[in-house]
């Protein structure tokens, strides 16, 4: 009888350990990507930037990728492999984050223009490493989980990323203590920690490659330009790539402005009152972090715990038990949550927080039931509803429903999209495929990161002028930057001497992206029916031969 050789990835415990190590880097990069949204009002009052300048700073994250850095990185990944590529681009992200922190602290200059240039260059370097790190994470998960729980593993990895986005948005103001620099320093430190976790993962990667030597030689074929041509001439790949750019352009840029939108549109608070914080060892930031980690653990538990039981009754009972504990957790903190839901940064974190709960659920659904293209259509519909609720309507209940819908869409579409790419593209070219998608995605992000801030300033010229005039008057009184920041916040949020920004026009632009996303999702489903990749089938199922 032939003996089946077992490898590290055949061990469920080892697979999930690898996922945790890889997800550490994902967590740190997503935090750094989105944490500025939580301190945008503070950057306006303390540093003196405009919404347009804020958009430009975020936009610089995408510039290198717009001009093909991700494609180059994807080719390098396919040629060098996970290890060398991960170290090089991980270091690039760390250096970029450090430079951004130096700029925010005024280490080299306290001139605003100089500070912004240093921060923009830092974001450029960070962005150059960020997207390749995301590609590496996906490529690593495919390497360890293909044939096992691939969609679920990708969904959980995305959950860690969304947790980073959630905490970055919600806690940066707490960590900074009302000052910009400490929040930036903390975010940069997280990326360095994530890189250390990746270096630990490399020990297991080397051992796995030794165990599977000779089995994956196909992955070492040299990159050929014809491989990229095959991608861009594949109808299914074109539609899923365009769907990627339209969907994410309507989500990621919005997240950068969401806390400020809620403060201006619905008069939400920016700084939390003392009774709205949970303190651990005297630290409100640590206490609030514990609350979010609790929510994250429950989000994973409701997906993973029931799967440990074989019988339907066992799964049902496990689900009920988890929900009961979850309800008790929410009830115990109900007074805190009632105040959080009136705070801009905390409420805006509902978007990635919702995806933490729903992405693993939808990932498991795609694994077991399929219907990936159909789920992408549903996600696009939810996207349209969300942005309509937050643009043309002033009803706060609709606003909450819009945020929740966006959180669900933010989990539904990625949980269906990324495993679908692994069906459309051969495994040994996934690095190039994901890189191509991220490059196209960055074209849209580049436009809308800047575009929302630019349109916001252009549609509110009187408010921009009022802020600048008030700043100059306060500077003439000899007040410090921190004192000016506190006074401007009071004028905006308490006395209303400075009117609120009107976000209707910039957010209404995103509704059009949702309409386009629906069209592309329908076209993807139609193309898959002809090409037979089986996007509507469960993981592991093969499309009928007569469909291909």
Short mmCIF file of C-alpha atoms in Angstrom, two decimals:
data_model
loop_
_atom_site.label_atom_id
_atom_site.label_comp_id
_atom_site.label_asym_id
_atom_site.label_seq_id
_atom_site.Cartn_x
_atom_site.Cartn_y
_atom_site.Cartn_z
CA UNK A 1 0.00 0.00 0.00
CA UNK A 2 1.33 3.43 -0.96
CA UNK A 3 2.06 5.71 1.99
CA UNK A 4 0.64 9.21 1.70
CA UNK A 5 3.26 11.79 2.67
CA UNK A 6 1.96 14.31 5.20
CA UNK A 7 3.19 17.90 5.16
CA UNK A 8 2.82 20.87 7.47
CA UNK A 9 -0.20 22.19 5.58
CA UNK A 10 -2.03 18.91 6.16
CA UNK A 11 -2.15 19.86 9.84
CA UNK A 12 -5.17 22.07 10.58
CA UNK A 13 -3.42 23.56 13.63
CA UNK A 14 -0.40 24.53 11.54
CA UNK A 15 -2.52 26.04 8.78
CA UNK A 16 -4.35 28.27 11.24
CA UNK A 17 -1.12 29.25 13.01
CA UNK A 18 0.27 30.34 9.66
CA UNK A 19 -2.92 32.30 9.00
CA UNK A 20 -2.53 34.18 12.30
CA UNK A 21 1.11 35.04 11.57
CA UNK A 22 0.31 36.27 8.07
CA UNK A 23 -2.71 38.18 9.33
CA UNK A 24 -0.52 40.17 11.75
CA UNK A 25 1.04 42.00 8.82
CA UNK A 26 -2.38 42.43 7.20
CA UNK A 27 -3.70 43.92 10.46
CA UNK A 28 -0.89 46.46 10.74
CA UNK A 29 -1.04 47.62 7.12
CA UNK A 30 -4.82 48.05 7.16
CA UNK A 31 -4.59 50.04 10.41
CA UNK A 32 -2.02 52.36 8.86
CA UNK A 33 -4.06 52.62 5.66
CA UNK A 34 -7.22 53.86 7.41
CA UNK A 35 -6.27 55.39 10.76
CA UNK A 36 -5.99 58.94 9.35
CA UNK A 37 -9.78 58.96 8.89
CA UNK A 38 -10.23 58.94 12.67
CA UNK A 39 -8.05 62.01 13.14
CA UNK A 40 -9.01 64.04 10.04
CA UNK A 41 -10.85 66.72 12.08
CA UNK A 42 -7.83 66.93 14.38
CA UNK A 43 -5.46 67.31 11.42
CA UNK A 44 -7.60 70.18 10.15
CA UNK A 45 -7.65 72.01 13.48
CA UNK A 46 -4.11 71.19 14.73
CA UNK A 47 -2.05 71.05 11.54
CA UNK A 48 -4.15 73.44 9.47
CA UNK A 49 -4.70 71.20 6.44
CA UNK A 50 -7.79 71.37 4.20
CA UNK A 51 -9.96 68.45 3.09
CA UNK A 52 -8.30 68.68 -0.32
CA UNK A 53 -4.84 68.43 1.25
CA UNK A 54 -6.04 65.51 3.36
CA UNK A 55 -7.23 63.79 0.18
CA UNK A 56 -3.88 64.46 -1.48
CA UNK A 57 -2.02 62.89 1.45
CA UNK A 58 -4.14 59.74 1.26
CA UNK A 59 -3.93 59.78 -2.55
CA UNK A 60 -0.14 59.48 -2.43
CA UNK A 61 -0.59 55.96 -1.07
CA UNK A 62 -1.61 54.93 -4.58
CA UNK A 63 0.76 56.81 -6.92
CA UNK A 64 3.47 54.16 -7.35
CA UNK A 65 0.81 51.49 -7.79
CA UNK A 66 -1.03 53.53 -10.41
CA UNK A 67 2.12 53.35 -12.53
CA UNK A 68 2.60 49.62 -12.20
CA UNK A 69 4.49 49.00 -8.96
CA UNK A 70 2.07 46.21 -8.03
CA UNK A 71 2.51 44.54 -11.44
CA UNK A 72 6.28 44.66 -10.94
CA UNK A 73 5.84 43.34 -7.41
CA UNK A 74 3.56 40.55 -8.63
CA UNK A 75 6.10 39.50 -11.25
CA UNK A 76 8.82 39.60 -8.58
CA UNK A 77 6.59 37.48 -6.33
CA UNK A 78 6.14 34.85 -9.03
CA UNK A 79 9.92 34.86 -9.68
CA UNK A 80 11.32 35.23 -6.15
CA UNK A 81 8.60 33.52 -4.18
CA UNK A 82 6.89 34.53 -0.97
CA UNK A 83 9.92 34.82 1.29
CA UNK A 84 12.24 37.29 -0.39
CA UNK A 85 9.37 39.35 -1.82
CA UNK A 86 7.67 39.58 1.57
CA UNK A 87 10.79 40.78 3.35
CA UNK A 88 11.64 43.42 0.70
CA UNK A 89 8.17 44.92 0.38
CA UNK A 90 7.44 44.55 4.10
CA UNK A 91 10.54 46.63 4.82
CA UNK A 92 9.39 49.18 2.24
CA UNK A 93 6.08 49.57 4.07
CA UNK A 94 7.88 49.92 7.42
CA UNK A 95 10.24 52.61 6.09
CA UNK A 96 7.31 54.49 4.55
CA UNK A 97 5.35 54.37 7.79
CA UNK A 98 8.35 55.62 9.77
CA UNK A 99 8.85 58.53 7.38
CA UNK A 100 5.16 59.46 7.69
CA UNK A 101 5.54 59.47 11.47
CA UNK A 102 8.63 61.72 11.26
CA UNK A 103 6.71 64.14 9.05
CA UNK A 104 3.69 64.29 11.36
CA UNK A 105 5.93 64.94 14.36
CA UNK A 106 7.72 67.79 12.60
CA UNK A 107 11.06 66.02 13.14
CA UNK A 108 12.70 67.68 10.13
CA UNK A 109 10.56 70.84 9.91
CA UNK A 110 7.44 72.35 11.47
CA UNK A 111 6.51 74.07 8.21
CA UNK A 112 3.17 72.60 7.06
CA UNK A 113 4.16 72.28 3.39
CA UNK A 114 7.39 70.47 4.33
CA UNK A 115 5.57 68.23 6.79
CA UNK A 116 3.02 67.28 4.15
CA UNK A 117 5.71 66.48 1.57
CA UNK A 118 7.55 64.21 4.01
CA UNK A 119 4.29 62.50 4.95
CA UNK A 120 3.30 62.11 1.29
CA UNK A 121 6.62 60.51 0.41
CA UNK A 122 6.17 58.21 3.39
CA UNK A 123 2.68 57.26 2.21
CA UNK A 124 4.09 56.67 -1.28
CA UNK A 125 6.65 54.17 0.06
CA UNK A 126 4.09 52.60 2.37
CA UNK A 127 1.61 52.22 -0.49
CA UNK A 128 4.28 50.63 -2.67
CA UNK A 129 4.73 47.93 -0.06
CA UNK A 130 1.11 47.76 1.10
CA UNK A 131 -0.49 46.26 -1.98
CA UNK A 132 2.26 43.69 -2.54
CA UNK A 133 1.94 42.66 1.10
CA UNK A 134 -1.77 42.06 0.48
CA UNK A 135 -0.95 40.01 -2.63
CA UNK A 136 1.62 38.02 -0.64
CA UNK A 137 -0.95 37.30 2.07
CA UNK A 138 -3.43 35.97 -0.50
CA UNK A 139 -0.75 33.98 -2.30
CA UNK A 140 0.37 32.46 1.00
CA UNK A 141 -3.16 31.50 1.97
CA UNK A 142 -3.68 29.79 -1.40
CA UNK A 143 -0.41 27.90 -0.85
CA UNK A 144 -1.50 26.59 2.55
CA UNK A 145 -5.29 26.31 2.20
CA UNK A 146 -6.05 25.33 -1.40
CA UNK A 147 -8.06 22.11 -1.18
CA UNK A 148 -9.03 22.91 2.40
CA UNK A 149 -10.90 25.95 3.80
CA UNK A 150 -9.66 28.45 1.19
CA UNK A 151 -12.57 30.92 1.10
CA UNK A 152 -12.95 30.83 4.90
CA UNK A 153 -9.21 31.41 5.41
CA UNK A 154 -9.24 34.35 3.00
CA UNK A 155 -12.29 35.72 4.76
CA UNK A 156 -10.64 35.51 8.19
CA UNK A 157 -7.48 37.15 6.87
CA UNK A 158 -9.66 39.96 5.53
CA UNK A 159 -11.34 40.03 8.94
CA UNK A 160 -7.98 40.79 10.56
CA UNK A 161 -7.48 43.53 7.99
CA UNK A 162 -10.90 44.97 8.72
CA UNK A 163 -10.13 44.78 12.45
CA UNK A 164 -7.07 46.92 11.75
CA UNK A 165 -9.22 49.41 9.84
CA UNK A 166 -11.84 49.41 12.61
CA UNK A 167 -9.38 50.01 15.43
CA UNK A 168 -7.42 52.55 13.40
CA UNK A 169 -10.57 54.58 12.79
CA UNK A 170 -12.01 54.22 16.27
CA UNK A 171 -8.99 54.37 18.57
CA UNK A 172 -6.52 56.77 16.94
CA UNK A 173 -8.12 59.76 18.64
CA UNK A 174 -7.89 57.92 22.00
CA UNK A 175 -4.26 56.89 21.43
CA UNK A 176 -3.25 60.36 20.32
CA UNK A 177 -4.91 62.01 23.29
CA UNK A 178 -6.05 64.86 21.06
CA UNK A 179 -2.66 65.17 19.30
CA UNK A 180 -1.82 63.90 15.80
CA UNK A 181 1.76 62.63 16.21
CA UNK A 182 1.28 59.85 18.82
CA UNK A 183 -1.48 58.27 16.73
CA UNK A 184 0.83 58.18 13.68
CA UNK A 185 3.73 56.74 15.72
CA UNK A 186 1.55 53.94 17.06
CA UNK A 187 0.26 53.04 13.60
CA UNK A 188 3.81 52.86 12.23
CA UNK A 189 4.90 50.61 15.10
CA UNK A 190 2.16 48.11 14.28
CA UNK A 191 3.56 47.57 10.78
CA UNK A 192 6.99 46.81 12.22
CA UNK A 193 5.44 44.24 14.58
CA UNK A 194 3.58 42.69 11.63
CA UNK A 195 6.85 42.31 9.72
CA UNK A 196 8.38 40.49 12.71
CA UNK A 197 5.45 38.04 12.67
CA UNK A 198 6.03 37.47 8.96
CA UNK A 199 9.69 36.65 9.65
CA UNK A 200 8.53 34.01 12.14
CA UNK A 201 6.22 32.57 9.47
CA UNK A 202 9.20 32.12 7.13
CA UNK A 203 10.49 29.30 9.37
CA UNK A 204 7.41 27.24 8.52
CA UNK A 205 7.44 28.28 4.86
CA UNK A 206 10.99 26.98 4.43
CA UNK A 207 10.09 23.66 6.08
CA UNK A 208 7.00 23.24 3.88
CA UNK A 209 9.01 23.87 0.72
CA UNK A 210 11.50 21.22 1.78
CA UNK A 211 8.67 18.75 2.34
CA UNK A 212 7.07 19.47 -1.04
CA UNK A 213 10.28 19.77 -3.05
CA UNK A 214 9.62 18.69 -6.60
CA UNK A 215 5.84 18.96 -6.27
CA UNK A 216 5.54 22.65 -7.12
CA UNK A 217 8.12 23.08 -9.85
CA UNK A 218 5.46 24.65 -12.02
CA UNK A 219 5.57 27.67 -9.74
CA UNK A 220 9.18 28.31 -10.70
CA UNK A 221 8.51 28.86 -14.42
CA UNK A 222 9.93 32.23 -15.49
CA UNK A 223 7.44 35.02 -16.00
CA UNK A 224 6.45 35.63 -19.59
CA UNK A 225 4.77 38.79 -20.87
CA UNK A 226 2.30 36.54 -22.65
CA UNK A 227 0.94 35.53 -19.22
CA UNK A 228 -0.19 39.11 -18.63
CA UNK A 229 -1.69 39.24 -22.13
CA UNK A 230 -3.70 36.11 -21.36
CA UNK A 231 -5.06 37.77 -18.23
CA UNK A 232 -6.17 41.00 -19.87
CA UNK A 233 -7.83 39.13 -22.75
CA UNK A 234 -9.83 36.84 -20.45
CA UNK A 235 -13.42 38.17 -20.28
CA UNK A 236 -14.10 36.81 -16.81
CA UNK A 237 -10.89 38.30 -15.45
CA UNK A 238 -11.61 41.67 -17.07
CA UNK A 239 -15.06 41.86 -15.52
CA UNK A 240 -13.91 40.82 -12.05
CA UNK A 241 -11.00 43.29 -12.18
CA UNK A 242 -13.30 46.16 -13.21
CA UNK A 243 -15.78 45.13 -10.53
CA UNK A 244 -12.91 45.29 -8.05
CA UNK A 245 -12.01 48.88 -8.94
CA UNK A 246 -15.60 50.18 -8.95
CA UNK A 247 -16.53 48.50 -5.69
CA UNK A 248 -13.44 49.43 -3.70
CA UNK A 249 -13.44 52.99 -5.08
CA UNK A 250 -16.87 53.39 -3.52
CA UNK A 251 -15.74 51.99 -0.15
CA UNK A 252 -12.12 52.74 0.75
CA UNK A 253 -12.17 56.49 -0.07
CA UNK A 254 -15.51 56.85 1.72
CA UNK A 255 -14.02 55.27 4.85
CA UNK A 256 -11.39 58.01 5.02
CA UNK A 257 -14.10 60.65 5.28
CA UNK A 258 -16.86 58.75 7.13
CA UNK A 259 -16.12 59.99 10.70
CA UNK A 260 -15.98 63.60 9.51
CA UNK A 261 -19.20 63.10 7.50
CA UNK A 262 -21.07 61.86 10.57
CA UNK A 263 -19.79 64.75 12.67
CA UNK A 264 -20.87 67.31 10.08
CA UNK A 265 -24.07 65.73 8.75
CA UNK A 266 -25.60 64.30 11.92
CA UNK A 267 -23.82 66.42 14.61
CA UNK A 268 -22.05 63.38 16.07
CA UNK A 269 -19.36 64.00 18.70
CA UNK A 270 -15.64 63.80 17.98
CA UNK A 271 -14.18 63.47 21.49
CA UNK A 272 -15.86 60.92 23.76
CA UNK A 273 -17.08 61.90 27.23
CA UNK A 274 -15.37 60.06 30.09
CA UNK A 275 -18.41 57.86 30.79
CA UNK A 276 -18.27 56.54 27.20
CA UNK A 277 -14.85 54.95 27.64
CA UNK A 278 -13.82 51.65 29.22
CA UNK A 279 -10.58 51.98 31.19
CA UNK A 280 -8.13 49.15 31.82
CA UNK A 281 -5.16 49.89 34.10
CA UNK A 282 -6.10 53.55 33.83
CA UNK A 283 -5.91 53.55 30.03
CA UNK A 284 -9.04 54.41 28.04
CA UNK A 285 -7.36 53.42 24.77
CA UNK A 286 -6.52 49.98 26.17
CA UNK A 287 -10.04 49.54 27.53
CA UNK A 288 -11.67 50.54 24.25
CA UNK A 289 -9.31 48.19 22.42
CA UNK A 290 -10.47 45.32 24.66
CA UNK A 291 -14.09 46.04 23.69
CA UNK A 292 -13.29 45.80 19.99
CA UNK A 293 -11.26 42.65 20.49
CA UNK A 294 -14.24 41.16 22.30
CA UNK A 295 -16.47 41.97 19.33
CA UNK A 296 -13.89 40.45 16.98
CA UNK A 297 -13.68 37.23 19.01
CA UNK A 298 -17.46 36.87 18.99
CA UNK A 299 -17.51 37.52 15.23
CA UNK A 300 -15.08 34.65 14.68
CA UNK A 301 -16.74 32.39 17.26
CA UNK A 302 -20.17 32.59 15.65
CA UNK A 303 -18.60 31.30 12.42
CA UNK A 304 -16.03 28.82 13.67
CA UNK A 305 -17.45 27.25 16.86
CA UNK A 306 -20.53 25.61 15.26
CA UNK A 307 -18.32 23.94 12.63
CA UNK A 308 -16.68 21.85 15.37
CA UNK A 309 -19.92 19.90 15.80
CA UNK A 310 -20.99 17.21 13.32
CA UNK A 311 -24.71 17.02 14.06
CA UNK A 312 -27.21 19.70 13.08
CA UNK A 313 -28.45 19.86 16.67
CA UNK A 314 -24.90 20.42 17.94
CA UNK A 315 -24.30 23.23 15.45
CA UNK A 316 -27.61 24.88 16.40
CA UNK A 317 -26.92 24.62 20.13
CA UNK A 318 -23.38 26.01 19.72
CA UNK A 319 -24.71 28.94 17.70
CA UNK A 320 -27.34 29.72 20.37
CA UNK A 321 -24.76 29.58 23.16
CA UNK A 322 -22.40 31.96 21.32
CA UNK A 323 -25.28 34.37 20.60
CA UNK A 324 -26.37 34.32 24.25
CA UNK A 325 -22.86 35.22 25.43
CA UNK A 326 -22.66 37.86 22.72
CA UNK A 327 -25.98 39.39 23.84
CA UNK A 328 -24.75 39.42 27.45
CA UNK A 329 -21.54 41.16 26.34
CA UNK A 330 -23.51 43.83 24.47
CA UNK A 331 -25.94 44.33 27.38
CA UNK A 332 -23.12 44.74 29.90
CA UNK A 333 -21.74 47.61 27.83
CA UNK A 334 -25.06 49.02 26.59
CA UNK A 335 -24.50 52.43 28.23
CA UNK A 336 -21.09 52.72 26.57
CA UNK A 337 -22.36 51.61 23.17
CA UNK A 338 -25.26 54.08 23.29
CA UNK A 339 -22.71 56.90 23.51
CA UNK A 340 -20.38 55.33 20.94
CA UNK A 341 -23.24 55.34 18.43
CA UNK A 342 -23.35 59.13 18.70
CA UNK A 343 -19.59 59.50 18.09
CA UNK A 344 -18.17 59.97 14.60
CA UNK A 345 -15.04 57.76 14.70
CA UNK A 346 -16.71 54.98 16.73
CA UNK A 347 -19.84 54.86 14.57
CA UNK A 348 -17.87 54.97 11.31
CA UNK A 349 -16.03 51.88 12.49
CA UNK A 350 -19.32 49.99 11.94
CA UNK A 351 -18.23 49.66 8.29
CA UNK A 352 -15.17 47.44 8.79
CA UNK A 353 -16.62 46.03 12.04
CA UNK A 354 -19.63 44.71 10.14
CA UNK A 355 -17.30 43.02 7.68
CA UNK A 356 -15.47 41.30 10.56
CA UNK A 357 -18.73 39.60 11.51
CA UNK A 358 -20.03 38.82 8.04
CA UNK A 359 -16.93 38.07 5.93
CA UNK A 360 -16.20 34.66 7.55
CA UNK A 361 -19.91 33.79 7.30
CA UNK A 362 -20.02 34.67 3.61
CA UNK A 363 -16.67 32.97 3.04
CA UNK A 364 -18.07 29.75 4.48
CA UNK A 365 -21.22 30.22 2.36
CA UNK A 366 -19.13 30.53 -0.82
CA UNK A 367 -17.15 27.42 0.16
CA UNK A 368 -20.26 25.34 0.72
CA UNK A 369 -22.90 26.79 -1.61
CA UNK A 370 -21.10 28.81 -4.28
CA UNK A 371 -23.13 31.60 -5.96
CA UNK A 372 -20.12 33.93 -5.88
CA UNK A 373 -21.17 36.06 -8.88
CA UNK A 374 -24.74 36.37 -7.56
CA UNK A 375 -23.47 37.47 -4.15
CA UNK A 376 -21.38 40.18 -5.83
CA UNK A 377 -24.58 41.50 -7.44
CA UNK A 378 -26.27 41.65 -4.03
CA UNK A 379 -23.25 43.44 -2.57
CA UNK A 380 -23.43 46.12 -5.28
CA UNK A 381 -27.14 46.70 -4.53
CA UNK A 382 -26.34 47.19 -0.83
CA UNK A 383 -23.60 49.64 -1.85
CA UNK A 384 -26.08 51.84 -3.70
CA UNK A 385 -28.52 51.84 -0.78
CA UNK A 386 -25.74 52.76 1.66
CA UNK A 387 -24.52 55.81 -0.24
CA UNK A 388 -28.04 57.05 -1.01
CA UNK A 389 -28.84 56.82 2.71
CA UNK A 390 -25.75 58.85 3.60
CA UNK A 391 -26.00 61.49 0.87
CA UNK A 392 -29.48 62.70 -0.08
CA UNK A 393 -31.29 61.75 3.15
CA UNK A 394 -30.88 63.43 6.55
CA UNK A 395 -32.58 60.68 8.59
CA UNK A 396 -30.23 59.31 11.24
CA UNK A 397 -31.92 55.87 11.26
CA UNK A 398 -31.33 55.56 7.52
CA UNK A 399 -27.76 56.68 8.19
CA UNK A 400 -27.21 53.80 10.61
CA UNK A 401 -28.81 51.37 8.14
CA UNK A 402 -26.57 52.72 5.39
CA UNK A 403 -23.43 52.14 7.45
CA UNK A 404 -24.55 48.62 8.32
CA UNK A 405 -25.38 47.88 4.67
CA UNK A 406 -21.96 49.13 3.62
CA UNK A 407 -20.35 46.88 6.25
CA UNK A 408 -22.25 43.87 4.89
CA UNK A 409 -21.39 44.73 1.28
CA UNK A 410 -17.78 45.26 2.34
CA UNK A 411 -17.70 41.63 3.47
CA UNK A 412 -20.00 40.05 0.91
CA UNK A 413 -18.18 41.15 -2.25
CA UNK A 414 -14.58 40.39 -1.14
CA UNK A 415 -15.60 37.00 0.32
CA UNK A 416 -16.97 36.07 -3.10
CA UNK A 417 -14.46 37.93 -5.29
CA UNK A 418 -11.02 36.81 -4.16
CA UNK A 419 -11.65 33.03 -4.12
CA UNK A 420 -13.23 33.45 -7.58
CA UNK A 421 -9.93 34.78 -8.92
CA UNK A 422 -8.27 31.52 -7.83
CA UNK A 423 -10.79 29.67 -10.05
CA UNK A 424 -10.22 31.90 -13.06
CA UNK A 425 -6.39 32.07 -12.91
CA UNK A 426 -3.80 29.27 -12.67
CA UNK A 427 -2.17 29.07 -9.24
CA UNK A 428 1.36 29.74 -10.51
CA UNK A 429 0.21 33.09 -11.94
CA UNK A 430 -1.96 34.22 -9.06
CA UNK A 431 0.69 36.71 -7.93
CA UNK A 432 0.54 38.48 -11.27
CA UNK A 433 -3.27 38.26 -11.41
CA UNK A 434 -3.82 39.73 -7.95
CA UNK A 435 -1.20 42.38 -8.68
CA UNK A 436 -2.99 43.36 -11.89
CA UNK A 437 -6.28 43.69 -9.99
CA UNK A 438 -4.72 45.79 -7.24
CA UNK A 439 -3.13 48.05 -9.88
CA UNK A 440 -6.46 48.69 -11.57
CA UNK A 441 -8.05 49.17 -8.15
CA UNK A 442 -5.49 51.87 -7.34
CA UNK A 443 -6.50 53.88 -10.42
CA UNK A 444 -9.93 54.32 -8.90
CA UNK A 445 -8.65 54.87 -5.36
CA UNK A 446 -6.23 57.53 -6.59
CA UNK A 447 -9.07 59.43 -8.22
CA UNK A 448 -11.58 59.23 -5.36
CA UNK A 449 -9.19 59.66 -2.38
CA UNK A 450 -8.39 63.09 -3.74
CA UNK A 451 -11.70 63.65 -5.52
CA UNK A 452 -13.94 63.46 -2.45
CA UNK A 453 -11.83 65.99 -0.54
CA UNK A 454 -11.52 68.31 -3.56
CA UNK A 455 -15.27 68.25 -4.28
CA UNK A 456 -15.99 68.75 -0.56
CA UNK A 457 -13.86 71.92 -0.46
CA UNK A 458 -15.24 73.22 -3.78
CA UNK A 459 -18.85 72.68 -2.68
CA UNK A 460 -18.22 74.37 0.72
CA UNK A 461 -15.99 77.38 -0.08
CA UNK A 462 -17.47 79.61 2.64
CA UNK A 463 -16.69 77.05 5.35
CA UNK A 464 -13.10 76.57 4.16
CA UNK A 465 -12.65 80.35 4.25
CA UNK A 466 -14.25 80.61 7.72
CA UNK A 467 -11.88 78.00 9.18
CA UNK A 468 -8.82 79.71 7.72
CA UNK A 469 -9.96 83.17 8.88
CA UNK A 470 -10.61 81.87 12.41
CA UNK A 471 -7.20 80.18 12.46
CA UNK A 472 -5.44 83.39 11.51
CA UNK A 473 -7.31 85.33 14.22
CA UNK A 474 -6.36 82.76 16.86
CA UNK A 475 -2.73 82.74 15.72
CA UNK A 476 -2.69 86.54 16.05
CA UNK A 477 -3.74 86.09 19.68
CA UNK A 478 -0.55 84.09 20.28
CA UNK A 479 -2.24 80.74 20.96
CA UNK A 480 -0.31 77.47 20.53
CA UNK A 481 -1.23 74.88 17.88
CA UNK A 482 -2.95 72.69 20.46
CA UNK A 483 -4.91 75.64 21.87
CA UNK A 484 -5.92 76.71 18.36
CA UNK A 485 -7.01 73.16 17.59
CA UNK A 486 -9.18 72.97 20.71
CA UNK A 487 -10.74 76.39 20.03
CA UNK A 488 -11.55 75.54 16.39
CA UNK A 489 -13.16 72.26 17.44
CA UNK A 490 -15.29 74.17 19.92
CA UNK A 491 -16.33 76.66 17.22
CA UNK A 492 -17.29 73.82 14.87
CA UNK A 493 -18.92 71.32 17.21
CA UNK A 494 -20.19 73.29 20.22
CA UNK A 495 -20.91 76.94 19.42
CA UNK A 496 -21.36 76.32 15.66
CA UNK A 497 -19.68 79.62 14.83
CA UNK A 498 -18.23 77.69 11.91
CA UNK A 499 -20.98 75.93 9.88
CA UNK A 500 -20.90 72.19 9.12
CA UNK A 501 -19.58 70.81 5.82
CA UNK A 502 -22.22 69.53 3.39
CA UNK A 503 -21.13 66.07 2.16
CA UNK A 504 -24.08 65.44 -0.22
CA UNK A 505 -22.31 66.05 -3.54
CA UNK A 506 -19.09 64.06 -2.94
CA UNK A 507 -20.92 61.02 -1.53
CA UNK A 508 -23.57 61.08 -4.27
CA UNK A 509 -20.72 60.48 -6.75
CA UNK A 510 -20.21 57.05 -5.20
CA UNK A 511 -23.78 55.96 -6.02
CA UNK A 512 -22.80 55.94 -9.70
CA UNK A 513 -20.00 53.51 -8.90
CA UNK A 514 -22.53 51.18 -7.30
CA UNK A 515 -24.68 51.19 -10.45
CA UNK A 516 -21.62 50.33 -12.54
CA UNK A 517 -20.70 47.54 -10.10
CA UNK A 518 -24.11 45.88 -10.59
CA UNK A 519 -23.65 45.90 -14.37
CA UNK A 520 -20.16 44.38 -14.11
CA UNK A 521 -21.32 41.67 -11.70
CA UNK A 522 -24.07 40.64 -14.13
CA UNK A 523 -21.56 40.57 -16.99
CA UNK A 524 -19.19 38.44 -14.88
CA UNK A 525 -21.90 35.89 -14.21
CA UNK A 526 -22.77 35.80 -17.91
CA UNK A 527 -19.10 35.37 -18.93
CA UNK A 528 -18.59 32.60 -16.38
CA UNK A 529 -21.58 30.72 -17.76
CA UNK A 530 -19.83 30.64 -21.15
CA UNK A 531 -16.25 30.03 -19.94
CA UNK A 532 -17.17 27.51 -17.24
CA UNK A 533 -14.95 28.48 -14.31
CA UNK A 534 -17.67 27.48 -11.87
CA UNK A 535 -17.98 30.74 -9.95
CA UNK A 536 -21.53 29.79 -8.97
CA UNK A 537 -20.39 26.36 -7.71
CA UNK A 538 -19.08 25.43 -4.22
CA UNK A 539 -15.32 25.24 -3.57
CA UNK A 540 -13.83 22.08 -5.05
CA UNK A 541 -16.73 21.50 -7.47
CA UNK A 542 -15.87 21.25 -11.17
CA UNK A 543 -18.00 22.90 -13.84
CA UNK A 544 -19.62 20.47 -16.33
CA UNK A 545 -17.48 19.89 -19.40
CA UNK A 546 -20.25 21.00 -21.75
CA UNK A 547 -20.26 24.41 -20.06
CA UNK A 548 -16.65 25.12 -20.94
#
